[in-house]
Short mmCIF file of C-alpha atoms in Angstrom, two decimals:
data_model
loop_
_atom_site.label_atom_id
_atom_site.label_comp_id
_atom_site.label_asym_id
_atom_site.label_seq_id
_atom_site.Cartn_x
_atom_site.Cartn_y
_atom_site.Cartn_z
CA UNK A 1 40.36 38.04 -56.86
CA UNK A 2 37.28 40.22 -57.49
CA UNK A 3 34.09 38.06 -59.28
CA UNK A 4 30.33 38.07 -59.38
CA UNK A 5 27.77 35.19 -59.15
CA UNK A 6 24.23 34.82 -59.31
CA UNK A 7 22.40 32.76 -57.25
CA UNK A 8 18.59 31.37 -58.52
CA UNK A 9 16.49 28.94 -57.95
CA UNK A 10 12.60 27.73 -58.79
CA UNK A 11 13.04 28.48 -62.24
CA UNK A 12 9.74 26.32 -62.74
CA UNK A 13 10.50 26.58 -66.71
CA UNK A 14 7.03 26.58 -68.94
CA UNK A 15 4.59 26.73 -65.62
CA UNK A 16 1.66 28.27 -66.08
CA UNK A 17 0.50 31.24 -64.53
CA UNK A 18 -2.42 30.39 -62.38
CA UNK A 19 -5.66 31.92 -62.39
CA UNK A 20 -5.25 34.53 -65.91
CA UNK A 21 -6.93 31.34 -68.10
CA UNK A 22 -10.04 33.51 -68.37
CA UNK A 23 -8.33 35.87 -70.38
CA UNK A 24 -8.02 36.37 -74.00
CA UNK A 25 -6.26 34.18 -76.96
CA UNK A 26 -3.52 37.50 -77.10
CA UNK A 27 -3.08 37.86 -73.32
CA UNK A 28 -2.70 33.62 -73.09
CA UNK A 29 0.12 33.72 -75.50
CA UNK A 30 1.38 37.01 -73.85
CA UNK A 31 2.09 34.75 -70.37
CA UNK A 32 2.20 31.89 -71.57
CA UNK A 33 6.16 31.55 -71.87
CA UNK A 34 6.76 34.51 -68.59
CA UNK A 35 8.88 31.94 -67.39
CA UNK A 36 10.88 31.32 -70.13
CA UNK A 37 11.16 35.42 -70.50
CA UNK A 38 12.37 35.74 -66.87
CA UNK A 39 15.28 32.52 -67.53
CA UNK A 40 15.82 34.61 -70.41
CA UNK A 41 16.27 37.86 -68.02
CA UNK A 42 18.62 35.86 -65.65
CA UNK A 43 21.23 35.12 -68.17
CA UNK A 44 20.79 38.18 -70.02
CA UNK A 45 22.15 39.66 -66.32
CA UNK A 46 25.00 37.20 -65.77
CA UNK A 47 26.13 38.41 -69.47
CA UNK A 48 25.84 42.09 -68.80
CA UNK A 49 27.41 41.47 -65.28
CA UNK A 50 30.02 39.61 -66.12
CA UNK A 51 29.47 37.21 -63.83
CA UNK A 52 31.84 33.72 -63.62
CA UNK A 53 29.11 31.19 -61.66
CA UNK A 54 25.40 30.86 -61.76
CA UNK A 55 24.29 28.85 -59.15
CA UNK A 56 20.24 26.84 -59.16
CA UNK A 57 19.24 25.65 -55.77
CA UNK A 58 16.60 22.99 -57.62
CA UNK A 59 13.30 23.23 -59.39
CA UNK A 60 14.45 24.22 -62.59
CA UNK A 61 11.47 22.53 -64.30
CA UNK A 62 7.71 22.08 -63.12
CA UNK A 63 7.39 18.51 -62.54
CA UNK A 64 6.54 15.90 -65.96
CA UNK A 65 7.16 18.26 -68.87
CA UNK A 66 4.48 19.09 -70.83
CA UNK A 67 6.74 19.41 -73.97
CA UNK A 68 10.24 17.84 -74.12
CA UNK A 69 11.24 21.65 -75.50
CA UNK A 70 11.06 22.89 -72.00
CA UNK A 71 14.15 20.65 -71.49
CA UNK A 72 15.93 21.62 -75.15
CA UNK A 73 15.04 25.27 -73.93
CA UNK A 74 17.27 24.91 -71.11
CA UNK A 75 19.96 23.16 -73.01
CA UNK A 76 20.29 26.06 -75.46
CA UNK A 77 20.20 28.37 -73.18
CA UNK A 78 23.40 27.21 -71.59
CA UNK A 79 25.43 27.71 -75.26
CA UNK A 80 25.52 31.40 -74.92
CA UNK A 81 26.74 31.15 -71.29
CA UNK A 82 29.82 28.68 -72.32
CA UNK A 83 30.70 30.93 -75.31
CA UNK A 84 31.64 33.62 -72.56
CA UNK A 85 32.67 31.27 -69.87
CA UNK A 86 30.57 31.20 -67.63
CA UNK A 87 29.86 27.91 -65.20
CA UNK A 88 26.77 26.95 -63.56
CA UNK A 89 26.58 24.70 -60.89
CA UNK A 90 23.04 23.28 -60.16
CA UNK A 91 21.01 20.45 -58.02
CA UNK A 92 17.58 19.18 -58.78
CA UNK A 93 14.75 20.19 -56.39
CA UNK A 94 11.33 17.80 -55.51
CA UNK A 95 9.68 19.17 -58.77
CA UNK A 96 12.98 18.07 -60.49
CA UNK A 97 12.94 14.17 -58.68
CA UNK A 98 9.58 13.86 -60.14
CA UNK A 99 10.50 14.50 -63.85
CA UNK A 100 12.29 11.31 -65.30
CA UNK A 101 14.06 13.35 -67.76
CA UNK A 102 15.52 16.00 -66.02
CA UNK A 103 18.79 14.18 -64.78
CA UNK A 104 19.12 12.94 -68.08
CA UNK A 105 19.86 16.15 -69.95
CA UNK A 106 22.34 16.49 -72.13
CA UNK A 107 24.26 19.45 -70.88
CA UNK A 108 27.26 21.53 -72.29
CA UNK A 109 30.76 21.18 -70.67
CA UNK A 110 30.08 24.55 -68.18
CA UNK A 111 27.14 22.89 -66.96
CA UNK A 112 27.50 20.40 -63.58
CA UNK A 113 24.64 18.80 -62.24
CA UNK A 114 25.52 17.61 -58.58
CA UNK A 115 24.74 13.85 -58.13
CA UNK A 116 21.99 13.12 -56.20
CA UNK A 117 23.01 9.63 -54.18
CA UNK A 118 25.61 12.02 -51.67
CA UNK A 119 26.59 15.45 -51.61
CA UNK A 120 29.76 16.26 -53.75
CA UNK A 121 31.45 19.06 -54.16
CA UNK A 122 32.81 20.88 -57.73
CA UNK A 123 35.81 22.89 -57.25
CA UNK A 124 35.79 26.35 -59.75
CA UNK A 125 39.83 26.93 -60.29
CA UNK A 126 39.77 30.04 -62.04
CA UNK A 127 37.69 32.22 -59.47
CA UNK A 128 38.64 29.98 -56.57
CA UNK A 129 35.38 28.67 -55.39
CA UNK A 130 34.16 25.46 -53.80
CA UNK A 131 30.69 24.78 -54.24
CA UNK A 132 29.02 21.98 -52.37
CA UNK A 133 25.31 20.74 -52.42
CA UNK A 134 23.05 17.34 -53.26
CA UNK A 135 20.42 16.76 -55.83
CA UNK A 136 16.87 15.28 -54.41
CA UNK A 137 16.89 11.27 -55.15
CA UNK A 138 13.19 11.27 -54.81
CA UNK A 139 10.09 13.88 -54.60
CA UNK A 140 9.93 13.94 -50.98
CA UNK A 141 13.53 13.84 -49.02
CA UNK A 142 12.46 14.12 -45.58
CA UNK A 143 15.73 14.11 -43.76
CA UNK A 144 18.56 16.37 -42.93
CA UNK A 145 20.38 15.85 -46.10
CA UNK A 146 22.83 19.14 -45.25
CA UNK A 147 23.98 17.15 -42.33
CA UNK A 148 26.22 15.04 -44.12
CA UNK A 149 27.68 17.93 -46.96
CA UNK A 150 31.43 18.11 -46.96
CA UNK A 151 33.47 20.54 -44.81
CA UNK A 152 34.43 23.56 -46.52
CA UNK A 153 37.85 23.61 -48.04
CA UNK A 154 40.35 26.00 -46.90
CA UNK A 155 41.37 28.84 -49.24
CA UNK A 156 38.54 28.76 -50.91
CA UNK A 157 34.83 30.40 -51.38
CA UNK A 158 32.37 28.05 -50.13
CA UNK A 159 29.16 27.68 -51.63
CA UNK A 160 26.49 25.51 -49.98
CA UNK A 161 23.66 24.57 -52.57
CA UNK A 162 20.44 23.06 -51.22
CA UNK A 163 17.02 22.70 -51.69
CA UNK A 164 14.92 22.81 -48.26
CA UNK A 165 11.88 23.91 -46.18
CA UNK A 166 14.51 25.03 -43.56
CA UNK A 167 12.58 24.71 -40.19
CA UNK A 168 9.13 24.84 -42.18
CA UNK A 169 7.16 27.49 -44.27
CA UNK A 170 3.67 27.56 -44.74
CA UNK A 171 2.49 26.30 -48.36
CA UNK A 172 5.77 24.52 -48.95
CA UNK A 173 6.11 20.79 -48.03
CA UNK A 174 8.91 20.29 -45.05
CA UNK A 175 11.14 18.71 -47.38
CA UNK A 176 15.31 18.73 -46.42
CA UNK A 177 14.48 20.37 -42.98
CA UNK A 178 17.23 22.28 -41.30
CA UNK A 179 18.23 25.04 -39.15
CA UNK A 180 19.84 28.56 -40.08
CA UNK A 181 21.62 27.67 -36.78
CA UNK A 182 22.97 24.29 -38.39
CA UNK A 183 23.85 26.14 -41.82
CA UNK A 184 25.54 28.87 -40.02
CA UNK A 185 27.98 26.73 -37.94
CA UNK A 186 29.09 24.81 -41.28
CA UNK A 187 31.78 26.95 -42.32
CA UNK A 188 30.52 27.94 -45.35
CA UNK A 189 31.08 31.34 -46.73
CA UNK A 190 27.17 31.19 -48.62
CA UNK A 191 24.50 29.31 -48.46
CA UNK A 192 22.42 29.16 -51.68
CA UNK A 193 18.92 28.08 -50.59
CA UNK A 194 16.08 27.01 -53.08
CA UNK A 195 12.50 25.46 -52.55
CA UNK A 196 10.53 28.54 -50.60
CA UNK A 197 9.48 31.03 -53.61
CA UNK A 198 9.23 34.62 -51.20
CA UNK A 199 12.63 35.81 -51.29
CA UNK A 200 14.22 35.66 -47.45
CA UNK A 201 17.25 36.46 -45.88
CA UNK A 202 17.83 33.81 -43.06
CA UNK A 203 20.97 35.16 -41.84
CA UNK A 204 23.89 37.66 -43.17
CA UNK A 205 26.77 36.01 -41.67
CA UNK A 206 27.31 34.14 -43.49
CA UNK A 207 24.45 34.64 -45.85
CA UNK A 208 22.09 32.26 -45.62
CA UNK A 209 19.42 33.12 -48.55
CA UNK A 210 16.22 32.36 -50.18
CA UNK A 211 16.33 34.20 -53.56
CA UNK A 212 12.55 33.06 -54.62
CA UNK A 213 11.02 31.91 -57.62
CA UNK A 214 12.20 34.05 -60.95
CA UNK A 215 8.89 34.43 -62.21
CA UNK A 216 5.59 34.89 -59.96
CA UNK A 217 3.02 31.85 -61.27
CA UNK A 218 -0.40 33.10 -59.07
CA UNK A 219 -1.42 35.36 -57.03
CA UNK A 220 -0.10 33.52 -53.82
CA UNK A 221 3.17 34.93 -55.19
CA UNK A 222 3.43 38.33 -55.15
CA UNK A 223 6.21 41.27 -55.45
CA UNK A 224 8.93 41.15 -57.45
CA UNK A 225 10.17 37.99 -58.74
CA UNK A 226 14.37 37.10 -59.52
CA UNK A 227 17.67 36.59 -58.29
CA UNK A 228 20.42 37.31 -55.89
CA UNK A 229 23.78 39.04 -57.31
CA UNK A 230 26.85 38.36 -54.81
CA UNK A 231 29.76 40.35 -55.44
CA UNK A 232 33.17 38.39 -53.77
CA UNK A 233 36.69 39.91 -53.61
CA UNK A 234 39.46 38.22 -51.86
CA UNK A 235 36.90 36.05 -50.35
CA UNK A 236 34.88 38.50 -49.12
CA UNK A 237 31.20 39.58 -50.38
CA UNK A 238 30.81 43.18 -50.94
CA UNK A 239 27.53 43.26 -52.06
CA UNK A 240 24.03 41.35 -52.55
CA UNK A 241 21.79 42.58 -54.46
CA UNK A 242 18.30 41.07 -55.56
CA UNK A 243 17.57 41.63 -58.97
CA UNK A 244 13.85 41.51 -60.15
CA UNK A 245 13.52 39.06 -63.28
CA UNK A 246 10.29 39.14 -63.81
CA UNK A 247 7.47 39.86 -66.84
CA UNK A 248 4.03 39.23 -65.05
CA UNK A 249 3.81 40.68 -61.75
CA UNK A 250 0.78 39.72 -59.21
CA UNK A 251 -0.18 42.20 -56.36
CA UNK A 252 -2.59 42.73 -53.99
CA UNK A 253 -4.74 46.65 -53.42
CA UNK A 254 -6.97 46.09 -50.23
CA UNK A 255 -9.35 49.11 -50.35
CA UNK A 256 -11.11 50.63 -47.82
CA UNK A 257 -14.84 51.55 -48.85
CA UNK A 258 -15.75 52.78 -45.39
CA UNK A 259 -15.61 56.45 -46.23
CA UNK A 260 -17.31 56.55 -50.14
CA UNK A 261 -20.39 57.18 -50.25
CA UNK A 262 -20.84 56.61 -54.53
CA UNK A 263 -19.86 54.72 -56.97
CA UNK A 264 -17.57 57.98 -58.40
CA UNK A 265 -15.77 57.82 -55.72
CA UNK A 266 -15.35 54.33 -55.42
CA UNK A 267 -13.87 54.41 -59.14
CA UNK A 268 -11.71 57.31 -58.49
CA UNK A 269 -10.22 55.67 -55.67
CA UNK A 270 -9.34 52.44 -57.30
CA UNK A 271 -8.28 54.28 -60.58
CA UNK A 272 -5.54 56.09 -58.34
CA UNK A 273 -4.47 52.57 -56.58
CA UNK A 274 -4.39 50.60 -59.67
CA UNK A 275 -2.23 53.47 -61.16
CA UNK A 276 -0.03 53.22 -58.07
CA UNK A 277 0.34 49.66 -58.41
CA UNK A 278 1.37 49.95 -62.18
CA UNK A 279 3.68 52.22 -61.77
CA UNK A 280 5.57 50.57 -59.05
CA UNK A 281 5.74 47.36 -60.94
CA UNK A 282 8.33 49.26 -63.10
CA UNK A 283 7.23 48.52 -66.41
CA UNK A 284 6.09 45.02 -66.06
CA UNK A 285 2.78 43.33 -67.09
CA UNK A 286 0.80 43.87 -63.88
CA UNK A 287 -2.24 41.20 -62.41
CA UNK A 288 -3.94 42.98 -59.75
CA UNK A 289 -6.35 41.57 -57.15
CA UNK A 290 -8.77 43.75 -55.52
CA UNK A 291 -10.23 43.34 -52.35
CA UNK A 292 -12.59 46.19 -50.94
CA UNK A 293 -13.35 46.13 -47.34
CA UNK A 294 -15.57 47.98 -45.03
CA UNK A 295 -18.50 48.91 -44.11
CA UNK A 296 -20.42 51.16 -46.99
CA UNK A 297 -23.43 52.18 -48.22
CA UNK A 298 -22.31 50.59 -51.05
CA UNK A 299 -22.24 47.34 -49.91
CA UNK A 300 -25.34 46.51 -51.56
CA UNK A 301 -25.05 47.53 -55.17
CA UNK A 302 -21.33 46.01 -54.98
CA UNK A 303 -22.77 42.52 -54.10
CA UNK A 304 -25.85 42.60 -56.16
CA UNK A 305 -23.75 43.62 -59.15
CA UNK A 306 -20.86 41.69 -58.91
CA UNK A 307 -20.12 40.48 -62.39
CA UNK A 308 -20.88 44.12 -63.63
CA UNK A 309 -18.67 45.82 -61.58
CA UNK A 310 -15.88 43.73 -62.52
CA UNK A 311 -16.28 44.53 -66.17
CA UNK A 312 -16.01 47.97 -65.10
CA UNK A 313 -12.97 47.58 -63.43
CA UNK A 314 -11.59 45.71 -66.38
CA UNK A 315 -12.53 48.79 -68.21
CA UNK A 316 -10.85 51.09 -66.13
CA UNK A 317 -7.86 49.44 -65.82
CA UNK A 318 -7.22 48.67 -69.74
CA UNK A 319 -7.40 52.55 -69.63
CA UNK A 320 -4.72 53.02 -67.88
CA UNK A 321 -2.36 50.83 -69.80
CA UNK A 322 -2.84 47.43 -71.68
CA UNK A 323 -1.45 45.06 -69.66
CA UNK A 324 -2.68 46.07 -66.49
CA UNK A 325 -5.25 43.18 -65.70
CA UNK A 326 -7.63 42.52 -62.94
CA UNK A 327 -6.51 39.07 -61.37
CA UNK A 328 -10.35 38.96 -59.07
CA UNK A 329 -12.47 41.49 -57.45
CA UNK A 330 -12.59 39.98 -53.87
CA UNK A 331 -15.94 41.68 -51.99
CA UNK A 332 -15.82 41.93 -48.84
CA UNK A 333 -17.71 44.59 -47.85
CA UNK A 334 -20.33 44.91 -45.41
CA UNK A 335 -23.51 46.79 -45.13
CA UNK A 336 -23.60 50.05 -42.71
CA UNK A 337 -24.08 48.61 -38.90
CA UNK A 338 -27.94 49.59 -38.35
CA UNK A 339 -29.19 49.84 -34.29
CA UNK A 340 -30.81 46.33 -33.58
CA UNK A 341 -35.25 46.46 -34.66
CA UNK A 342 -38.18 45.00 -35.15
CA UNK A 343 -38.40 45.35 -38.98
CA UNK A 344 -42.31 44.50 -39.90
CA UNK A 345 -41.91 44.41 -43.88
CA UNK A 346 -41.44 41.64 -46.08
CA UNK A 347 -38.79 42.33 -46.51
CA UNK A 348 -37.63 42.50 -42.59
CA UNK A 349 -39.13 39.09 -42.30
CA UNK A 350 -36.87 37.56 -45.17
CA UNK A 351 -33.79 39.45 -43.88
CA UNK A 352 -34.44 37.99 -40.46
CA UNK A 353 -34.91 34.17 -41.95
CA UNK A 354 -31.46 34.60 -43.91
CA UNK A 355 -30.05 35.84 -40.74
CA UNK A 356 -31.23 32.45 -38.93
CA UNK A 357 -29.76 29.91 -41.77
CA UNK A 358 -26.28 31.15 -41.05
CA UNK A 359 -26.94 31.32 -37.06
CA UNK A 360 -28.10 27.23 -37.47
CA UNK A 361 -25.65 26.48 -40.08
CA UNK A 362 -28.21 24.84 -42.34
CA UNK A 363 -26.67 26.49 -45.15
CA UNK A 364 -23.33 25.52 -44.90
CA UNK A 365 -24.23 21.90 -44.37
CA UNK A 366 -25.93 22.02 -47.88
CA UNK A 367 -22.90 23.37 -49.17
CA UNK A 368 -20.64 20.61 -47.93
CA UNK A 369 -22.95 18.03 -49.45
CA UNK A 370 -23.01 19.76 -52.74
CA UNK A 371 -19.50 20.23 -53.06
CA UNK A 372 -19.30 16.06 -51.63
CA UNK A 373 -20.97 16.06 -55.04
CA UNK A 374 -19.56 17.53 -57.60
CA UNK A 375 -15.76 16.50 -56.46
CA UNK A 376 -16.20 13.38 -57.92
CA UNK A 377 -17.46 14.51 -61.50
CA UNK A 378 -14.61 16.86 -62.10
CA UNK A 379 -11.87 15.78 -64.71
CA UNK A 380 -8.39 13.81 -64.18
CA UNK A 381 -5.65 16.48 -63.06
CA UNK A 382 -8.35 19.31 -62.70
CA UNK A 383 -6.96 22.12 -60.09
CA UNK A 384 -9.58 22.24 -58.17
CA UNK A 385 -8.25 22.23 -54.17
CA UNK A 386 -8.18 26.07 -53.85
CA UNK A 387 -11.65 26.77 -55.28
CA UNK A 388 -13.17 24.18 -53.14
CA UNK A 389 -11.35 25.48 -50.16
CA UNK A 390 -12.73 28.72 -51.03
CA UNK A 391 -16.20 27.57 -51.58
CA UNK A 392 -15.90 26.11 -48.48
CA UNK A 393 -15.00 29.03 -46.57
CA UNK A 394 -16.88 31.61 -48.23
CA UNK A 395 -19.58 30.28 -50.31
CA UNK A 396 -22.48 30.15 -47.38
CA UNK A 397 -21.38 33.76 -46.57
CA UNK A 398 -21.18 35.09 -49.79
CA UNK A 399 -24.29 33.98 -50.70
CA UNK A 400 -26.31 35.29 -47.98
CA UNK A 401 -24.43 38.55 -47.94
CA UNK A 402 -25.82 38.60 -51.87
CA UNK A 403 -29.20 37.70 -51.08
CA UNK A 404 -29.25 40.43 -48.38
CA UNK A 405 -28.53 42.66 -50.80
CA UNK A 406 -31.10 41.82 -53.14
CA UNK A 407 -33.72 42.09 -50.50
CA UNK A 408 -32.13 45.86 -49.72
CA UNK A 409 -31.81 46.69 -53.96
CA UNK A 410 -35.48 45.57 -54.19
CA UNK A 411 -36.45 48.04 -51.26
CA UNK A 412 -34.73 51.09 -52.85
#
């Protein structure tokens, strides 16, 4: 028998899409519900597929809802699936654990939601599949819970469904550890991964897949966002295919300023970039960071000028269509390398006294305690970590690199 499935996971329903807040009222309702579009997208292709099985490796929801609709969403969105008979078989992930409500939806007769106290396995008579898998009891499930999932059954397509860290990924927590060694030797026919949100192929024999997260949420998550399609016949895949599912797409142009010399040619090169980066998004609302590198004559009218030359870029880049946005300008270029002198101006003499606060780390230090400071002040539930860390990283160097160009502005 010939049959198609899709396999998702980290649908993070109703997350917000991290660092577009800034924007306007139009844009904030624009992205507001991406992730509801791109669920949206993912049944709209098991429909126009024809595809029997959906199968969620976890993290359908973002943690505590916000809104007990985010759950009803869900719910109705499984109606149109049952009307054409199609199943979906589905385990909760840590975000999942952590909602109180999530195990206790009240799902349509095509939906099963494997138990979470042992792994169980949900047998699919009409296309002949087996699929096997265990819903997190708790946030953080630190053992090797695909140890213990059944053996696969004989005559069947086995489906392994878990949520896991595998042996470890950086930014995710290490929960459900495992090996695509382990996995591999199971038996199974497919392994339907969840938890890590960059798509990954562990292993294609059996396939042993990461599909990622269906809709970006910041700019840590870039590329296209969606789903795997796995064509079976007779037991056999023929094809996997990643589908992109997305509506708001984050990227990443790293520009080289090394060889402009003005700002014309600064602007013409990240007009054709930005361009290059819209089109290959294929349609899709596009939030682009931009980091410019190098060393440049430049450097010093790009750091004095900072908050100018992003509204620039903003400018540009509404030109060339209206949803192309500009996520950050990142600066990170550096001022032409000069032969080592005795500079007797003023402004030598401050250049060189900036030059010993970062070589004694004085400035840093008064950094640290400042940020110490303010920590404490900031509101219940704020999402603050990654701006600290970034403060902390680049704050002492950012704001030397500015005052240097001050100094060099005020000596044109």
């Amino acid at each position: 028998m010939r049959f198609r499935f899709i396999h998702a996971a980290d649908l993070h329903l109703d997350s917000p899409l991290l660092g577009l807040s800034q924007k306007s009222p139009e844009f904030a309702a624009r992205v507001e519900d991406a992730s509801r579009q791109a669920f949206d997208n993912l049944i709209a292709l098991a429909i126009g597929e024809d595809c029997k099985l959906i199968v969620i490796a976890g993290d359908l929801f973002d943690g505590n809802w916000r809104d007990y609709r985010t759950g009803q969403f869900f719910v109705d969105r499984m109606r149109p699936l049952r009307e054409r008979g199609v199943r979906i078989v589905m385990i909760l992930g840590n975000h999942d654990a952590a909602n109180p409500f999530a195990s206790r939806l009240e799902l349509s007769d095509n939906v099963t939601l494997l138990p979470s106290n042992r792994p169980h396995t949900i047998e699919i008579d009409e296309i002949g599949v087996a699929v096997h898998g265990r819903s997190f009891p708790r946030r953080e499930v630190l053992e090797n819970i695909a140890l213990d999932y059944p053996k696969p059954l004989p005559g069947r397509f086995n489906i392994g469904l878990l949520h896991t860290a595998g042996t470890g990924r950086e930014g995710h927590d290490n929960y459900a550890p495992c090996s695509v060694e382990q996995l591999a030797n199971h038996g199974y026919d497919y392994w339907a991964l969840g938890h890590i949100h960059a798509r990954e192929v562990l292993a294609t024999v059996p396939p042993i897949i990461f599909p990622g997260n269906l809709q970006g949420r910041s700019i840590k998550e870039t590329g296209a966002k969606g789903a795997t399609l796995v064509t079976v016949d007779h037991h056999e895949i023929v094809a996997l295919e990643h589908r992109a599912l997305d509506v708001v797409r984050f990227g990443v142009e790293r520009i080289d300023v090394s060889g402009l010399t003005d700002r014309d040619a600064l602007f013409a090169a990240l007009r054709a970039r930005a361009q290059s980066a819209y089109e290959a998004a294929d349609g899709r609302a596009l939030a682009l960071r931009v980091a410019l590198y190098g060393q440049s004559s430049l450097h010093a009218e790009i750091a004095a000028k900072a908050q100018h030359l992003r509204e620039e870029v903003e400018t540009l880049f509404a030109s060339i269509a209206p949803d192309l946005w500009l996520e950050k300008l990142a600066d990170r270029t550096e001022p032409p390398h000069r032969p080592a002198s005795v500079d007797p101006t003023v402004a030598g003499g401050l250049a060189d006294a900036i030059a010993e606060l970062g070589a004694n780390g004085w400035l840093e230090a008064r950094l640290a305690l400042k940020l110490a400071e303010i920590r404490p002040k900031l509101p219940a539930g704020a999402r603050a970590d990654d701006l600290f860390d970034q403060l902390s990283r680049e704050g002492a160097a950012k704001a030397r690199a500015l005052a240097l160009a001050l100094i060099e502005q005020g000596q044109g």
